[in-house]
Each structure stands twice: as C-alpha cells, then as structure tokens.
PDB file of C-alpha atoms in Angstrom:
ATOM      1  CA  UNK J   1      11.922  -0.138  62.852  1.00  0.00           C
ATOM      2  CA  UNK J   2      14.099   1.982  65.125  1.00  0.00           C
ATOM      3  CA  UNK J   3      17.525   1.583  65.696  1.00  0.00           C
ATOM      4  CA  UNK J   4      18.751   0.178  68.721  1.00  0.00           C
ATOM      5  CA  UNK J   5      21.508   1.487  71.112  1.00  0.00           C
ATOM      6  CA  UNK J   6      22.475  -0.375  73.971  1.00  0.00           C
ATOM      7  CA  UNK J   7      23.956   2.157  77.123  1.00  0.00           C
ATOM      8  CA  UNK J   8      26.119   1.104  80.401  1.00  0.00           C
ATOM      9  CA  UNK J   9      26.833   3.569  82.837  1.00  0.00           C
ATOM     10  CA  UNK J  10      25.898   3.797  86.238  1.00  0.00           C
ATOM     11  CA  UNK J  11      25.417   7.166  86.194  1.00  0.00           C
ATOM     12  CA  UNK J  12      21.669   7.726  86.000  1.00  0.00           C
ATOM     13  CA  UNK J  13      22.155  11.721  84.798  1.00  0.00           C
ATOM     14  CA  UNK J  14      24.086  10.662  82.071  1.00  0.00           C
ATOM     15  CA  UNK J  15      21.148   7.915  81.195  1.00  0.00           C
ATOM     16  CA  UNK J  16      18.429  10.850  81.262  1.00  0.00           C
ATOM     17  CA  UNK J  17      20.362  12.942  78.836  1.00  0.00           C
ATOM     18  CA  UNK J  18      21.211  10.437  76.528  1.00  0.00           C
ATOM     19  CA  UNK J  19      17.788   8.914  76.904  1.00  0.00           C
ATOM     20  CA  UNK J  20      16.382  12.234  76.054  1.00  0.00           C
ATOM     21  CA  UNK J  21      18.383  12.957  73.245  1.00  0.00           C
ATOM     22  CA  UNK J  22      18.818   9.438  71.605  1.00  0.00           C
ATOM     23  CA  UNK J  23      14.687   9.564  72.089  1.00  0.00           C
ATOM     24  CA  UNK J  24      14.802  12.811  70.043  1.00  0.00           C
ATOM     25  CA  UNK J  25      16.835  10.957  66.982  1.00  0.00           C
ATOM     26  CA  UNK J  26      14.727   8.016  67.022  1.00  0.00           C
ATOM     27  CA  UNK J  27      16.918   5.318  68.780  1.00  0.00           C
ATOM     28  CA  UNK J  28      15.374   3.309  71.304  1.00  0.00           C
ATOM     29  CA  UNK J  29      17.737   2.735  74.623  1.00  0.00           C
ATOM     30  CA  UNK J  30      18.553  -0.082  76.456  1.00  0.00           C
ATOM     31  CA  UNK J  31      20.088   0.826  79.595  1.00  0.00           C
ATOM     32  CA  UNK J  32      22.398  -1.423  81.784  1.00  0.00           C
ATOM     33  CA  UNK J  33      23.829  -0.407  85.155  1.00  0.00           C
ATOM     34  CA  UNK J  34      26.200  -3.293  85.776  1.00  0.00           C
ATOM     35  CA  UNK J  35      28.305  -4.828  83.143  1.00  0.00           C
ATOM     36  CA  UNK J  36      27.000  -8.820  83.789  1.00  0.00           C
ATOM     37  CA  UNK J  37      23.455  -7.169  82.221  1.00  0.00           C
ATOM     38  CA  UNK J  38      25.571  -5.530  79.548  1.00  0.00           C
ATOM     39  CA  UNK J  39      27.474  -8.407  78.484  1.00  0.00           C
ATOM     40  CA  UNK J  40      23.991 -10.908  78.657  1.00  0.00           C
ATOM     41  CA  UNK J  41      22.098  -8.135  76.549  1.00  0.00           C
ATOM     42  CA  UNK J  42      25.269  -8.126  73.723  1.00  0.00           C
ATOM     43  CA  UNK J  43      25.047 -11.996  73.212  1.00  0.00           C
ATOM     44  CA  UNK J  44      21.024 -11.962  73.422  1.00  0.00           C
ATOM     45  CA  UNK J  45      20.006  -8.938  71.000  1.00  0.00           C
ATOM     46  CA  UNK J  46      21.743  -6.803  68.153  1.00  0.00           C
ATOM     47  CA  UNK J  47      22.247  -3.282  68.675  1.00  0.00           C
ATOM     48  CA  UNK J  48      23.612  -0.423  66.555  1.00  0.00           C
ATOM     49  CA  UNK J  49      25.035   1.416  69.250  1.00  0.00           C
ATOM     50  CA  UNK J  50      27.146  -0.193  72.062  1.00  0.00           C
ATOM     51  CA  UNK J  51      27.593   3.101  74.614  1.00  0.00           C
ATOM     52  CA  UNK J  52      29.650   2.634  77.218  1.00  0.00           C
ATOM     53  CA  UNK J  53      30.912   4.722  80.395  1.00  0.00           C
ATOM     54  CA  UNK J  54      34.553   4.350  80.370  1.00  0.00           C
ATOM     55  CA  UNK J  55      35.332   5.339  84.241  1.00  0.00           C
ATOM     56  CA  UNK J  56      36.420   2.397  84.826  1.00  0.00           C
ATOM     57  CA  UNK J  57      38.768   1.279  81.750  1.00  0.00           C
ATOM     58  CA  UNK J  58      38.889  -2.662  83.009  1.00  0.00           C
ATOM     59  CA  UNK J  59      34.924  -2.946  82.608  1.00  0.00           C
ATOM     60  CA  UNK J  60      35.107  -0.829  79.106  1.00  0.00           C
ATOM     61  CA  UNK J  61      37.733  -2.570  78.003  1.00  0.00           C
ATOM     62  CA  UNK J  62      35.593  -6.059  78.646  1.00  0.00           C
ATOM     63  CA  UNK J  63      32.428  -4.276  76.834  1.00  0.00           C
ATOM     64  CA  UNK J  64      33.770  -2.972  73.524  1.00  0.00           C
ATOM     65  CA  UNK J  65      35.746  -6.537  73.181  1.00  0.00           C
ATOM     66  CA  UNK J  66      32.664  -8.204  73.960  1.00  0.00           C
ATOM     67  CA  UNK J  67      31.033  -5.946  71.120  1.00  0.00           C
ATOM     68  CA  UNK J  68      33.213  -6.760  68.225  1.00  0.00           C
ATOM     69  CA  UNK J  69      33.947 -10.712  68.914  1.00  0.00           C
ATOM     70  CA  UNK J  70      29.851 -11.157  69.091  1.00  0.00           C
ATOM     71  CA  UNK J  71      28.630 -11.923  65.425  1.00  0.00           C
ATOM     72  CA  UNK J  72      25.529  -9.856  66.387  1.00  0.00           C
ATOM     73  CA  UNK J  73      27.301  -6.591  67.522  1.00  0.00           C
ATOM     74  CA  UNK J  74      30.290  -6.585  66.011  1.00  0.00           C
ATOM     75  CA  UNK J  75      29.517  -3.265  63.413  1.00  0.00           C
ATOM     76  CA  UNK J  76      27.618  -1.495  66.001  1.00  0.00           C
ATOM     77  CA  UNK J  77      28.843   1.643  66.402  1.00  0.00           C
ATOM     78  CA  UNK J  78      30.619   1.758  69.374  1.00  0.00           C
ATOM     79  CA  UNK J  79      30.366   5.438  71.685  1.00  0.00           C
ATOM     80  CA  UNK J  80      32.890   5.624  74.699  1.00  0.00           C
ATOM     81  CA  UNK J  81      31.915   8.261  77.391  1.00  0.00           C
ATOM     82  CA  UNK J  82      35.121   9.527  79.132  1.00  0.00           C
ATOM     83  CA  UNK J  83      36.209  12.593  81.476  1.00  0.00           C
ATOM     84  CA  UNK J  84      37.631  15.104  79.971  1.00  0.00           C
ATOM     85  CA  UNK J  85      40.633  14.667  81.792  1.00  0.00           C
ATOM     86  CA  UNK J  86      41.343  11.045  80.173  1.00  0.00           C
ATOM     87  CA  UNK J  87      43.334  11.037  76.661  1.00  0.00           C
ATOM     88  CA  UNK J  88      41.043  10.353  74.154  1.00  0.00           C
ATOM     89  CA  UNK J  89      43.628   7.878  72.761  1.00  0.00           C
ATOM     90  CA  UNK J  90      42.793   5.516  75.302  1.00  0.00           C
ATOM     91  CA  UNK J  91      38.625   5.302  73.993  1.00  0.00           C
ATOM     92  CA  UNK J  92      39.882   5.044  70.560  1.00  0.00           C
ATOM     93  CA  UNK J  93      42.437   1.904  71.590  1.00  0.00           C
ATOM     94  CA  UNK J  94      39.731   0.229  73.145  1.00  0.00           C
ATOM     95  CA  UNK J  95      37.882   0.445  69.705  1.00  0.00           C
ATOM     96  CA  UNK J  96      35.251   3.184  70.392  1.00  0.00           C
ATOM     97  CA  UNK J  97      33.987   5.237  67.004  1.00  0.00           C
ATOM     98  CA  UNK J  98      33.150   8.315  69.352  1.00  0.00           C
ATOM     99  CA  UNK J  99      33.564   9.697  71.903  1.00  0.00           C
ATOM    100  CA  UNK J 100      31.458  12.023  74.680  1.00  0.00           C
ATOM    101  CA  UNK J 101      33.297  13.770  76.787  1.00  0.00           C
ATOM    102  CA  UNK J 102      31.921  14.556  80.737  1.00  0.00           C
ATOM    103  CA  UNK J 103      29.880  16.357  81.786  1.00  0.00           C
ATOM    104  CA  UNK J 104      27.355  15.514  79.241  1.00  0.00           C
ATOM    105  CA  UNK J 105      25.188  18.157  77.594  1.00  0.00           C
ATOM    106  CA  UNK J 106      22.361  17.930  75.613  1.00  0.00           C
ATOM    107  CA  UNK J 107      23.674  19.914  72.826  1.00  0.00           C
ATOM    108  CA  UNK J 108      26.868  18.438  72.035  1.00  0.00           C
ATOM    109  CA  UNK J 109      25.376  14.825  72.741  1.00  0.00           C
ATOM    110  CA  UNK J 110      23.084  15.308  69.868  1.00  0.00           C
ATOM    111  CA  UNK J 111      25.288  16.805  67.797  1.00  0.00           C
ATOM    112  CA  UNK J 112      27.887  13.992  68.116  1.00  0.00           C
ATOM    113  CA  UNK J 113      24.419  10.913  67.682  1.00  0.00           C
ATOM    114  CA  UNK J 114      23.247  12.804  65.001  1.00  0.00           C
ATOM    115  CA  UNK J 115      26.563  11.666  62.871  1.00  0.00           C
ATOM    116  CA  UNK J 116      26.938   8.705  64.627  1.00  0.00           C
ATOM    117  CA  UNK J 117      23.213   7.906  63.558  1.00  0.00           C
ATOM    118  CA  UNK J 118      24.274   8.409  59.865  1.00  0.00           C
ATOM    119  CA  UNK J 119      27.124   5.522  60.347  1.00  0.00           C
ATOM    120  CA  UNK J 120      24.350   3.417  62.288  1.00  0.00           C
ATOM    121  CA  UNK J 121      21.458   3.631  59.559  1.00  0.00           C
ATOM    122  CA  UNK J 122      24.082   2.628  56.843  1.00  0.00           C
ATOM    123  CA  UNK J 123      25.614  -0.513  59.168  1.00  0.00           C
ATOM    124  CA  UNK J 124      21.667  -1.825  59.478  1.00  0.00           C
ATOM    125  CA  UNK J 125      21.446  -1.931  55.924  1.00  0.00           C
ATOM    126  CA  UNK J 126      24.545  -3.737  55.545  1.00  0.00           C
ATOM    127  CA  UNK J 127      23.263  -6.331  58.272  1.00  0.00           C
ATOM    128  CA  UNK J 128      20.008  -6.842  56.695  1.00  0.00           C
TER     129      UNK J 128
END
C-alpha cells in the first residue's frame, strides 16, 4: 500500500513538481486548491503527509491545527512550503516537520521527501 500525502496550494507549478517527485518516492497525492477541500479530506481519510502552502499564514495556521487535533492525521508528517523570505521559525510554530522553501526544485524537493518518507513509513507502522 502506498503512503498517502495530502497537498494544498494553489499554485499548480508547485503541484506538478511535487506530484512528480512524491510520484518518484512512491506516495500517492491528493491535491486540494482551497482549504474547505483540505479540511473535508483531513476529517474523511488518513494521510502521512499533510503539505501545505504557507502564503497565507491564517489558512496554514487552520490546516496544520486541523492536522494534529484529527485522531486520523494527527502523526502525519506535516511539510510547510514557505518563501524564502519568511523565517522559518514561523513553519516550525505552526507545527510543520519540514520545510520547502520557494521556488521549488525538483532536486532539493526530493531530497528533503526522501527523509521525510523515512519518518512517514515508521509513523504507518505505528498506526497500524
């Protein structure tokens, strides 16, 4: 069974390069767009991943809290995608594990899932 990872941004270049590279490490990818889809996905279906575009820090803020007080989500790994101007700080106070930083590239995106895939095979085997 593959691991699941659940993605909100509304970029759509940012969804093809994740898409790509999460498809590369085996993680299937729901994607969201708005953050009522998001939220209704969390408190339907368990995910390992919880990705989340933090341009906006109001709607982040709303996803990764939604993400740990759901009993299915609350130890997926949770990724927050932020310009590289924003202090990472601010991902990690709103509970992210990781962190992308804009403009995505391939390269570094895979490098950062590939040890974030690690913490996500060992959190499914603690849920099972």
């Amino acid at each position: 069974m593959r691991l699941q990872a659940l993605l909100l941004t509304p970029d759509e270049k940012i969804e093809r390069v994740l898409r790509r590279v999460l498809g590369d490490l085996e993680i299937t990818v729901e994607y969201c767009s708005d953050t009522e889809s998001a939220l209704n996905k969390l408190t339907r279906d368990r995910f390992e991943a919880v990705i989340v575009d933090c341009d906006e820090d109001e709607t982040a803020a709303r996803i990764l809290k939604s993400v740990r007080s759901t009993a299915r989500n609350k130890r997926a790994v949770a990724v927050a995608i932020i310009d590289s101007q924003k202090p990472v700080k601010g991902a990690f106070d709103l509970g992210a594990h990781f962190v992308l930083y804009k403009p995505i590239s391939a390269e570094r995106a895979k490098t950062s899932f590939r040890a974030a895939r690690a913490l996500m095979k060992r959190e499914r085997r603690r849920n099972t």
